[in-house]
mmCIF file of C-alpha atoms in Angstrom:
data_model
loop_
_atom_site.group_PDB
_atom_site.id
_atom_site.type_symbol
_atom_site.label_atom_id
_atom_site.label_comp_id
_atom_site.label_asym_id
_atom_site.label_seq_id
_atom_site.Cartn_x
_atom_site.Cartn_y
_atom_site.Cartn_z
ATOM 1 C CA MET A 1 -67.620 11.903 40.614
ATOM 2 C CA ALA A 2 -65.373 8.738 41.564
ATOM 3 C CA LEU A 3 -62.423 8.266 40.057
ATOM 4 C CA MET A 4 -62.794 4.334 38.832
ATOM 5 C CA ASN A 5 -65.630 6.126 37.079
ATOM 6 C CA LEU A 6 -62.989 8.716 35.729
ATOM 7 C CA ILE A 7 -60.866 6.136 33.964
ATOM 8 C CA THR A 8 -63.468 5.016 31.734
ATOM 9 C CA LEU A 9 -63.739 8.386 29.762
ATOM 10 C CA SER A 10 -62.834 8.155 26.332
ATOM 11 C CA GLY A 11 -60.332 10.449 26.828
ATOM 12 C CA VAL A 12 -57.903 8.203 28.625
ATOM 13 C CA SER A 13 -55.846 5.723 26.309
ATOM 14 C CA SER A 14 -56.328 2.273 27.036
ATOM 15 C CA ILE A 15 -52.636 1.582 27.401
ATOM 16 C CA TRP A 16 -52.601 3.924 30.505
ATOM 17 C CA LYS A 17 -55.645 2.432 31.807
ATOM 18 C CA PRO A 18 -54.238 -0.355 34.171
ATOM 19 C CA ILE A 19 -52.108 2.183 35.483
ATOM 20 C CA ILE A 20 -54.782 4.373 36.573
ATOM 21 C CA SER A 21 -56.418 1.561 37.842
ATOM 22 C CA LEU A 22 -53.955 0.004 40.322
ATOM 23 C CA LEU A 23 -53.374 3.949 41.442
ATOM 24 C CA ASP A 24 -56.577 4.105 42.011
ATOM 25 C CA TRP A 25 -57.558 0.709 43.658
ATOM 26 C CA MET A 26 -53.870 0.930 45.768
ATOM 27 C CA ASN A 27 -55.278 4.556 46.963
ATOM 28 C CA SER A 28 -58.424 3.860 47.681
ATOM 29 C CA GLY A 29 -56.660 1.329 50.794
ATOM 30 C CA ILE A 30 -54.275 3.417 51.948
ATOM 31 C CA GLY A 31 -55.829 6.958 51.465
ATOM 32 C CA ASN A 32 -52.888 9.160 50.933
ATOM 33 C CA PHE A 33 -51.422 9.222 47.385
ATOM 34 C CA GLY A 34 -48.042 10.215 48.410
ATOM 35 C CA TRP A 35 -47.878 6.822 50.234
ATOM 36 C CA THR A 36 -49.717 5.496 46.992
ATOM 37 C CA VAL A 37 -47.071 6.450 45.366
ATOM 38 C CA VAL A 38 -44.271 5.435 47.722
ATOM 39 C CA VAL A 39 -46.116 2.000 47.933
ATOM 40 C CA PHE A 40 -46.345 1.740 44.173
ATOM 41 C CA SER A 41 -42.717 2.721 43.658
ATOM 42 C CA ILE A 42 -41.762 0.014 45.625
ATOM 43 C CA VAL A 43 -43.996 -2.535 44.344
ATOM 44 C CA LEU A 44 -42.960 -1.780 41.116
ATOM 45 C CA ARG A 45 -39.243 -2.125 41.495
ATOM 46 C CA VAL A 46 -39.637 -5.533 43.010
ATOM 47 C CA VAL A 47 -41.782 -6.538 39.777
ATOM 48 C CA LEU A 48 -38.637 -5.573 38.018
ATOM 49 C CA LEU A 49 -35.897 -6.739 40.323
ATOM 50 C CA PRO A 50 -35.258 -10.241 38.406
ATOM 51 C CA LEU A 51 -35.151 -8.286 35.028
ATOM 52 C CA ASP A 52 -32.851 -5.435 36.721
ATOM 53 C CA ILE A 53 -30.793 -8.221 38.036
ATOM 54 C CA TRP A 54 -30.367 -10.382 34.904
ATOM 55 C CA GLN A 55 -29.271 -6.701 33.214
ATOM 56 C CA LYS A 56 -26.577 -6.668 36.127
ATOM 57 C CA PHE A 57 -25.037 -10.137 35.353
ATOM 58 C CA SER A 58 -25.267 -9.647 31.593
ATOM 59 C CA MET A 59 -23.281 -6.736 32.119
ATOM 60 C CA ARG A 60 -20.964 -8.235 34.080
ATOM 61 C CA LYS A 61 -20.398 -10.896 31.614
ATOM 62 C CA GLN A 62 -19.759 -8.434 29.299
ATOM 63 C CA LYS A 63 -17.435 -6.502 31.254
ATOM 64 C CA GLU A 64 -15.038 -9.613 31.739
ATOM 65 C CA LYS A 65 -15.286 -10.216 28.447
ATOM 66 C CA MET A 66 -14.313 -6.480 27.269
ATOM 67 C CA ASP A 67 -11.180 -6.711 30.115
ATOM 68 C CA ILE A 68 -9.715 -9.947 28.411
ATOM 69 C CA LEU A 69 -10.255 -8.520 24.974
ATOM 70 C CA ARG A 70 -8.637 -5.140 25.846
ATOM 71 C CA PRO A 71 -4.851 -5.937 24.986
ATOM 72 C CA GLN A 72 -5.950 -7.394 21.486
ATOM 73 C CA LEU A 73 -8.208 -3.771 21.004
ATOM 74 C CA GLU A 74 -5.585 -1.520 21.672
ATOM 75 C CA LYS A 75 -2.535 -3.822 19.514
ATOM 76 C CA LEU A 76 -5.225 -3.442 16.747
ATOM 77 C CA GLN A 77 -5.693 0.231 17.300
ATOM 78 C CA LYS A 78 -1.829 0.640 16.888
ATOM 79 C CA GLN A 79 -1.746 -1.334 13.887
ATOM 80 C CA TYR A 80 -4.741 0.448 12.053
ATOM 81 C CA ALA A 81 -4.282 3.860 13.843
ATOM 82 C CA ASN A 82 -4.458 5.611 10.399
ATOM 83 C CA ARG A 83 -7.451 3.241 9.254
ATOM 84 C CA PRO A 84 -9.933 3.963 10.839
ATOM 85 C CA ASP A 85 -12.357 1.612 8.520
ATOM 86 C CA ILE A 86 -10.355 -1.140 8.714
ATOM 87 C CA LEU A 87 -9.817 -0.692 12.538
ATOM 88 C CA ARG A 88 -13.742 -0.372 13.106
ATOM 89 C CA GLN A 89 -14.309 -3.657 11.357
ATOM 90 C CA LYS A 90 -10.992 -5.718 12.841
ATOM 91 C CA GLN A 91 -12.679 -4.750 16.620
ATOM 92 C CA TYR A 92 -16.170 -5.783 15.318
ATOM 93 C CA GLU A 93 -14.917 -9.147 14.425
ATOM 94 C CA LEU A 94 -13.077 -9.767 17.401
ATOM 95 C CA GLN A 95 -15.835 -8.893 19.523
ATOM 96 C CA LYS A 96 -18.159 -10.764 17.639
ATOM 97 C CA SER A 97 -15.500 -13.794 17.871
ATOM 98 C CA ALA A 98 -15.590 -13.287 21.853
ATOM 99 C CA ASN A 99 -19.775 -13.221 21.838
ATOM 100 C CA VAL A 100 -19.277 -9.657 22.977
ATOM 101 C CA HIS A 101 -22.606 -6.856 22.400
ATOM 102 C CA MET A 102 -21.642 -3.863 23.379
ATOM 103 C CA MET A 103 -25.241 -2.573 22.551
ATOM 104 C CA SER A 104 -26.428 -4.439 25.558
ATOM 105 C CA SER A 105 -24.636 -2.084 27.799
ATOM 106 C CA CYS A 106 -27.144 0.317 26.416
ATOM 107 C CA LEU A 107 -30.498 -2.297 27.894
ATOM 108 C CA PRO A 108 -30.466 -0.319 31.389
ATOM 109 C CA MET A 109 -30.779 3.278 29.747
ATOM 110 C CA ILE A 110 -33.250 2.232 27.267
ATOM 111 C CA PHE A 111 -35.245 0.207 29.905
ATOM 112 C CA THR A 112 -35.080 3.093 32.434
ATOM 113 C CA LEU A 113 -36.649 5.227 29.169
ATOM 114 C CA VAL A 114 -39.354 3.033 28.177
ATOM 115 C CA ILE A 115 -40.659 2.261 32.256
ATOM 116 C CA PHE A 116 -40.263 6.090 32.778
ATOM 117 C CA ALA A 117 -42.326 7.391 29.806
ATOM 118 C CA ILE A 118 -45.304 4.638 30.843
ATOM 119 C CA VAL A 119 -44.940 5.700 34.505
ATOM 120 C CA PHE A 120 -44.702 9.035 33.761
ATOM 121 C CA GLN A 121 -47.648 9.288 31.215
ATOM 122 C CA GLY A 122 -49.696 7.234 33.446
ATOM 123 C CA PHE A 123 -49.268 9.444 36.585
ATOM 124 C CA ARG A 124 -49.641 12.652 34.125
ATOM 125 C CA GLU A 125 -53.500 11.040 33.219
ATOM 126 C CA TYR A 126 -54.133 10.251 36.255
ATOM 127 C CA ILE A 127 -53.278 13.660 37.847
ATOM 128 C CA VAL A 128 -55.835 15.156 34.950
ATOM 129 C CA TYR A 129 -58.629 13.466 36.177
ATOM 130 C CA VAL A 130 -58.077 13.872 39.733
ATOM 131 C CA ASN A 131 -57.831 17.700 39.182
ATOM 132 C CA GLU A 132 -61.316 17.823 36.832
ATOM 133 C CA SER A 133 -62.882 15.499 39.714
ATOM 134 C CA ILE A 134 -62.163 18.286 42.334
ATOM 135 C CA VAL A 135 -63.408 20.607 40.388
ATOM 136 C CA THR A 136 -66.715 18.652 39.220
ATOM 137 C CA ASN A 137 -67.313 17.818 43.039
ATOM 138 C CA LEU A 138 -67.021 21.208 44.108
ATOM 139 C CA TYR A 139 -69.421 22.308 41.283
ATOM 140 C CA ASN A 140 -72.021 19.109 42.178
ATOM 141 C CA ASP A 141 -71.366 19.030 46.179
ATOM 142 C CA VAL A 142 -71.027 22.642 47.453
ATOM 143 C CA TYR A 143 -71.888 25.245 44.740
ATOM 144 C CA LEU A 144 -75.102 23.340 43.431
ATOM 145 C CA GLN A 145 -76.287 22.340 47.025
ATOM 146 C CA PHE A 146 -75.544 25.994 48.226
ATOM 147 C CA PHE A 147 -78.286 26.917 45.771
ATOM 148 C CA VAL A 148 -80.719 24.263 47.674
ATOM 149 C CA ASP A 149 -79.367 25.589 51.248
ATOM 150 C CA ASN A 150 -80.076 28.821 50.268
ATOM 151 C CA HIS A 151 -83.422 28.675 47.877
ATOM 152 C CA ALA A 152 -85.377 30.911 49.764
ATOM 153 C CA ALA A 153 -82.782 33.908 49.162
ATOM 154 C CA ILE A 154 -82.044 33.119 45.803
ATOM 155 C CA GLU A 155 -85.929 32.521 45.055
ATOM 156 C CA SER A 156 -86.887 36.171 46.327
ATOM 157 C CA VAL A 157 -84.361 37.473 43.378
ATOM 158 C CA VAL A 158 -85.275 35.314 40.440
ATOM 159 C CA GLY A 159 -88.879 35.266 41.395
ATOM 160 C CA HIS A 160 -90.096 31.656 41.614
ATOM 161 C CA SER A 161 -89.273 28.541 43.352
ATOM 162 C CA ILE A 162 -86.241 26.871 42.428
ATOM 163 C CA LEU A 163 -86.816 23.485 43.805
ATOM 164 C CA ASP A 164 -89.175 20.594 42.581
ATOM 165 C CA SER A 165 -91.293 18.621 45.057
ATOM 166 C CA SER A 166 -88.334 16.134 45.887
ATOM 167 C CA GLY A 167 -86.467 19.473 47.003
ATOM 168 C CA ASN A 168 -83.854 19.111 43.832
ATOM 169 C CA LEU A 169 -83.140 22.129 41.783
ATOM 170 C CA ALA A 170 -86.050 22.334 39.175
ATOM 171 C CA ALA A 171 -84.991 20.851 35.899
ATOM 172 C CA ASN A 172 -85.910 24.471 34.302
ATOM 173 C CA PHE A 173 -83.834 26.214 36.561
ATOM 174 C CA PHE A 174 -80.117 27.213 35.657
ATOM 175 C CA PRO A 175 -77.905 28.108 38.315
ATOM 176 C CA SER A 176 -75.901 31.104 37.491
ATOM 177 C CA TYR A 177 -73.225 32.893 39.701
ATOM 178 C CA ALA A 178 -74.860 35.921 39.183
ATOM 179 C CA HIS A 179 -77.890 34.922 41.201
ATOM 180 C CA ILE A 180 -75.388 34.567 44.395
ATOM 181 C CA GLU A 181 -73.987 37.478 43.685
ATOM 182 C CA ALA A 182 -77.648 39.163 43.117
ATOM 183 C CA ALA A 183 -78.717 37.754 46.625
ATOM 184 C CA GLY A 184 -75.852 39.104 48.622
ATOM 185 C CA LEU A 185 -74.174 35.657 48.790
ATOM 186 C CA VAL A 186 -71.094 35.536 47.245
ATOM 187 C CA ASP A 187 -69.356 35.644 50.851
ATOM 188 C CA GLN A 188 -71.348 32.422 52.488
ATOM 189 C CA LEU A 189 -70.538 30.734 49.165
ATOM 190 C CA ASN A 190 -66.974 31.597 49.047
ATOM 191 C CA GLN A 191 -66.403 30.062 53.097
ATOM 192 C CA LYS A 192 -68.182 26.891 51.621
ATOM 193 C CA LEU A 193 -65.827 26.379 48.341
ATOM 194 C CA VAL A 194 -63.021 26.445 51.018
ATOM 195 C CA GLU A 195 -64.561 24.370 53.424
ATOM 196 C CA GLY A 196 -65.298 21.924 50.981
ATOM 197 C CA TYR A 197 -62.103 21.282 49.785
ATOM 198 C CA SER A 198 -58.883 20.340 51.498
ATOM 199 C CA PRO A 199 -55.420 19.352 49.000
ATOM 200 C CA GLU A 200 -53.859 16.160 48.977
ATOM 201 C CA SER A 201 -50.840 16.880 51.054
ATOM 202 C CA TRP A 202 -47.614 14.716 51.675
ATOM 203 C CA LEU A 203 -45.016 15.376 54.547
ATOM 204 C CA TRP A 204 -44.057 18.950 53.325
ATOM 205 C CA VAL A 205 -45.501 19.280 50.252
ATOM 206 C CA LYS A 206 -49.043 20.962 50.425
ATOM 207 C CA ASN A 207 -50.502 19.093 47.284
ATOM 208 C CA VAL A 208 -49.335 16.081 46.308
ATOM 209 C CA PHE A 209 -50.319 16.521 42.834
ATOM 210 C CA MET A 210 -48.662 19.762 41.858
ATOM 211 C CA SER A 211 -44.735 20.225 42.010
ATOM 212 C CA ASP A 212 -42.585 20.552 45.047
ATOM 213 C CA THR A 213 -41.225 24.137 44.103
ATOM 214 C CA TRP A 214 -42.225 27.469 44.501
ATOM 215 C CA ALA A 215 -45.338 26.415 42.615
ATOM 216 C CA ASN A 216 -49.261 27.287 43.975
ATOM 217 C CA VAL A 217 -50.949 24.830 45.820
ATOM 218 C CA ILE A 218 -53.862 25.321 43.729
ATOM 219 C CA PRO A 219 -53.514 25.487 39.947
ATOM 220 C CA SER A 220 -54.727 28.706 38.486
ATOM 221 C CA TYR A 221 -56.915 28.598 35.110
ATOM 222 C CA ASP A 222 -53.634 28.875 32.970
ATOM 223 C CA ASN A 223 -51.677 25.917 34.862
ATOM 224 C CA PHE A 224 -55.197 24.024 35.153
ATOM 225 C CA ILE A 225 -55.583 23.965 30.923
ATOM 226 C CA SER A 226 -52.071 24.244 29.942
ATOM 227 C CA SER A 227 -50.622 21.275 27.927
ATOM 228 C CA GLY A 228 -46.965 23.256 27.895
ATOM 229 C CA LEU A 229 -44.430 22.454 30.651
ATOM 230 C CA GLY A 230 -45.548 22.172 34.246
ATOM 231 C CA GLY A 231 -49.267 22.392 33.059
ATOM 232 C CA ILE A 232 -51.638 19.849 34.312
ATOM 233 C CA SER A 233 -53.438 19.828 30.454
ATOM 234 C CA ALA A 234 -57.082 18.969 31.921
ATOM 235 C CA SER A 235 -60.477 20.064 30.240
ATOM 236 C CA ILE A 236 -62.723 22.388 32.316
ATOM 237 C CA PRO A 237 -65.381 19.963 33.421
ATOM 238 C CA ASP A 238 -69.032 20.691 32.868
ATOM 239 C CA ILE A 239 -69.657 23.935 35.430
ATOM 240 C CA ALA A 240 -72.286 25.659 33.675
ATOM 241 C CA GLY A 241 -73.375 28.971 35.193
ATOM 242 C CA VAL A 242 -69.561 29.701 37.010
ATOM 243 C CA SER A 243 -66.469 29.741 35.724
ATOM 244 C CA TYR A 244 -63.617 27.998 36.856
ATOM 245 C CA ASN A 245 -62.029 31.407 38.537
ATOM 246 C CA GLU A 246 -65.260 31.877 40.052
ATOM 247 C CA LEU A 247 -65.339 28.430 41.635
ATOM 248 C CA MET A 248 -61.610 28.412 42.435
ATOM 249 C CA THR A 249 -60.594 31.669 43.442
ATOM 250 C CA PRO A 250 -61.487 31.650 47.047
ATOM 251 C CA ILE A 251 -59.984 28.628 47.591
ATOM 252 C CA MET A 252 -57.015 29.979 45.721
ATOM 253 C CA ASN A 253 -56.757 32.869 47.753
ATOM 254 C CA ALA A 254 -57.151 30.448 51.135
ATOM 255 C CA TYR A 255 -54.190 28.383 49.947
ATOM 256 C CA ASN A 256 -51.870 30.080 47.495
ATOM 257 C CA LYS A 257 -48.909 32.283 47.393
ATOM 258 C CA SER A 258 -49.471 36.489 47.406
ATOM 259 C CA GLY A 259 -45.737 36.118 45.672
ATOM 260 C CA PHE A 260 -42.922 34.520 45.070
ATOM 261 C CA THR A 261 -41.093 35.728 48.184
ATOM 262 C CA ASP A 262 -43.984 34.322 50.127
ATOM 263 C CA LEU A 263 -42.281 31.207 51.058
ATOM 264 C CA LYS A 264 -44.481 29.920 53.742
ATOM 265 C CA ASN A 265 -47.218 29.388 50.991
ATOM 266 C CA TRP A 266 -44.883 27.835 48.632
ATOM 267 C CA ASN A 267 -46.237 24.585 47.440
ATOM 268 C CA GLY A 268 -43.009 22.993 48.406
ATOM 269 C CA TYR A 269 -39.077 23.501 49.031
ATOM 270 C CA LEU A 270 -37.546 21.824 45.945
ATOM 271 C CA LEU A 271 -36.375 19.033 48.108
ATOM 272 C CA LEU A 272 -38.156 16.278 46.127
ATOM 273 C CA PRO A 273 -36.240 17.395 42.875
ATOM 274 C CA LEU A 274 -33.083 17.753 44.460
ATOM 275 C CA LEU A 275 -33.137 14.419 46.065
ATOM 276 C CA SER A 276 -33.816 12.882 43.009
ATOM 277 C CA ILE A 277 -31.176 14.454 40.774
ATOM 278 C CA LEU A 278 -28.772 13.656 43.510
ATOM 279 C CA THR A 279 -29.795 9.867 43.810
ATOM 280 C CA SER A 280 -30.202 9.439 40.312
ATOM 281 C CA PHE A 281 -26.456 10.947 39.745
ATOM 282 C CA PHE A 282 -25.228 8.410 42.411
ATOM 283 C CA ALA A 283 -27.313 5.457 40.642
ATOM 284 C CA THR A 284 -25.978 6.237 37.258
ATOM 285 C CA MET A 285 -22.332 6.371 38.925
ATOM 286 C CA LEU A 286 -22.835 2.777 39.960
ATOM 287 C CA GLN A 287 -24.482 1.798 36.898
ATOM 288 C CA GLN A 288 -21.375 2.901 34.754
ATOM 289 C CA LYS A 289 -18.817 1.222 37.449
ATOM 290 C CA MET A 290 -20.494 -2.386 36.170
ATOM 291 C CA GLN A 291 -20.498 -1.514 32.289
ATOM 292 C CA PRO A 292 -18.198 -2.607 29.753
ATOM 293 C CA MET A 293 -15.205 -0.205 28.653
ATOM 294 C CA GLN A 294 -15.934 0.901 24.888
ATOM 295 C CA PRO A 295 -13.345 -0.222 22.820
ATOM 296 C CA PRO A 296 -10.354 1.659 21.738
ATOM 297 C CA THR A 297 -11.440 4.788 19.801
ATOM 298 C CA THR A 298 -10.578 6.124 16.449
ATOM 299 C CA GLY A 299 -9.312 9.095 15.167
ATOM 300 C CA SER A 300 -6.678 11.978 16.710
ATOM 301 C CA GLU A 301 -6.095 12.402 20.302
ATOM 302 C CA ALA A 302 -7.932 15.675 20.188
ATOM 303 C CA GLN A 303 -10.731 13.514 18.956
ATOM 304 C CA GLN A 304 -10.849 10.900 20.970
ATOM 305 C CA LYS A 305 -10.772 13.276 23.873
ATOM 306 C CA GLN A 306 -13.943 14.711 22.401
ATOM 307 C CA GLN A 307 -15.835 11.557 22.241
ATOM 308 C CA LYS A 308 -14.841 10.302 26.101
ATOM 309 C CA ILE A 309 -16.321 13.896 26.972
ATOM 310 C CA MET A 310 -19.118 13.567 24.731
ATOM 311 C CA ASN A 311 -20.169 10.043 25.933
ATOM 312 C CA LYS A 312 -19.901 11.188 29.823
ATOM 313 C CA VAL A 313 -22.382 14.186 28.666
ATOM 314 C CA MET A 314 -24.655 11.396 27.451
ATOM 315 C CA VAL A 315 -24.456 9.660 30.948
ATOM 316 C CA TYR A 316 -25.239 12.160 32.537
ATOM 317 C CA MET A 317 -27.738 13.767 30.763
ATOM 318 C CA MET A 318 -30.382 11.497 32.204
ATOM 319 C CA PRO A 319 -30.580 12.294 35.545
ATOM 320 C CA ILE A 320 -30.699 16.218 34.497
ATOM 321 C CA VAL A 321 -33.534 15.703 32.649
ATOM 322 C CA LEU A 322 -35.526 13.340 34.521
ATOM 323 C CA GLY A 323 -34.678 15.533 37.552
ATOM 324 C CA PHE A 324 -36.054 18.512 35.242
ATOM 325 C CA PHE A 325 -39.226 16.750 34.947
ATOM 326 C CA ALA A 326 -39.318 16.371 38.706
ATOM 327 C CA ILE A 327 -38.898 20.264 39.070
ATOM 328 C CA MET A 328 -41.641 20.998 36.766
ATOM 329 C CA TYR A 329 -44.217 18.326 36.887
ATOM 330 C CA SER A 330 -46.131 17.122 40.118
ATOM 331 C CA ALA A 331 -44.422 16.213 43.366
ATOM 332 C CA ALA A 332 -46.032 12.837 43.015
ATOM 333 C CA PHE A 333 -43.712 12.150 39.832
ATOM 334 C CA ALA A 334 -41.003 13.150 42.214
ATOM 335 C CA ILE A 335 -41.685 10.719 44.555
ATOM 336 C CA TYR A 336 -41.796 8.048 42.348
ATOM 337 C CA TYR A 337 -38.364 9.283 40.598
ATOM 338 C CA PHE A 338 -36.891 9.572 44.405
ATOM 339 C CA VAL A 339 -38.011 6.288 45.416
ATOM 340 C CA SER A 340 -37.246 4.624 42.775
ATOM 341 C CA ASN A 341 -33.341 6.050 42.474
ATOM 342 C CA ILE A 342 -33.247 4.863 46.633
ATOM 343 C CA ILE A 343 -34.210 1.209 45.312
ATOM 344 C CA THR A 344 -31.943 1.192 42.673
ATOM 345 C CA THR A 345 -28.990 2.265 44.173
ATOM 346 C CA VAL A 346 -29.781 -0.233 47.271
ATOM 347 C CA THR A 347 -30.017 -2.984 44.517
ATOM 348 C CA SER A 348 -26.760 -2.234 42.709
ATOM 349 C CA VAL A 349 -24.521 -1.537 46.298
ATOM 350 C CA THR A 350 -26.128 -4.774 47.406
ATOM 351 C CA PHE A 351 -25.367 -6.621 44.244
ATOM 352 C CA ASN A 352 -21.762 -5.145 44.100
ATOM 353 C CA LEU A 353 -21.060 -6.215 47.370
ATOM 354 C CA ILE A 354 -22.231 -10.133 46.461
ATOM 355 C CA VAL A 355 -19.846 -9.837 43.453
ATOM 356 C CA LYS A 356 -16.709 -8.657 45.194
ATOM 357 C CA SER A 357 -17.466 -11.471 47.815
ATOM 358 C CA ALA A 358 -17.732 -14.021 45.458
ATOM 359 C CA ASP A 359 -14.593 -13.062 43.465
ATOM 360 C CA LYS A 360 -12.813 -13.139 46.301
ATOM 361 C CA LYS A 361 -13.679 -16.565 47.527
ATOM 362 C CA ARG A 362 -13.332 -17.733 43.874
ATOM 363 C CA LEU A 363 -9.552 -15.757 43.882
ATOM 364 C CA ALA A 364 -9.206 -17.223 46.912
ATOM 365 C CA ASP A 365 -10.036 -21.253 45.902
ATOM 366 C CA ASP A 366 -7.997 -20.301 42.806
ATOM 367 C CA ASN A 367 -4.747 -20.056 44.756
ATOM 368 C CA VAL A 368 -5.442 -22.938 46.978
ATOM 369 C CA ILE A 369 -5.600 -25.105 43.802
ATOM 370 C CA ILE A 370 -2.090 -23.692 42.832
ATOM 371 C CA THR A 371 -0.523 -23.440 46.047
ATOM 372 C CA LYS A 372 -1.463 -27.455 46.181
ATOM 373 C CA SER A 373 -0.485 -27.991 42.676
#
């Protein structure tokens, strides 16, 4: 079943169809979904680059304004140290008069979360139907074809012809795995199933639709249908006469690990999730340096210290949470997350270098003017 046909199924929400269509179109040209995700991530970041730059300029302006207001804010804190309600009101009025909007510093985080939610769910929907199509194709192209290719042996078991005049399976014949067992063709079918399927690999990852961890290369039945953490949340296609396990167990035996210590048959080695978390922390640190400082907090010294700790926890929580998703879900998502972090980091470093150079030039020009005066 072609993936482009799958996106028209009623199970796919219309909001994800553009992403699925784009991924499918790109993959048809590139031919490997891992590299498709790399290209998709680069294209997406380039498209969003103007907005990203606008946010960075906005944050820079807010930071400059807050630096100017800092002495006045500290003065207010001392003046109204025992009256937190008035202090907050005075701080708000001062920031408003200087056209400072502290919530604007939260925009990058909110924007990142929105993009993450859309892309993550789009990937999830695409991977669901890829896995469903794999089972469907194995059933149609291998399992049912096996009955046609071995019709003589199966007819000796059922006692009548199983093909119609065109050489296809007769409409009144219902193929069953029990027929394969009765004809003693289980081993031959298993070999055909293994030959008829090859996981979509990417670099060290054996199956890009599974996580880059100790996960199995081929999803088990429970993992295939599970909607919990790490589950694919797929539905078993219409494969009448054979179960998922009967169809997929030979392939699982060929690719999956025998136990946790069977390292060579892990789907991956946690490299993408770890790299994603590290690059995300680095990108977040760069982003933090660009954000305006918050106004002095109210309350006792202990309360202020606790508030600062909470702020840091909130800032660095997102890389941990998204890194957790990179561990639990497909390597495809981890690739997207890693590539996006790299591009975000490069953009931030480049922006900071340009701004730093512009500031030096402006300072030098100001010194020249002062010297001439």
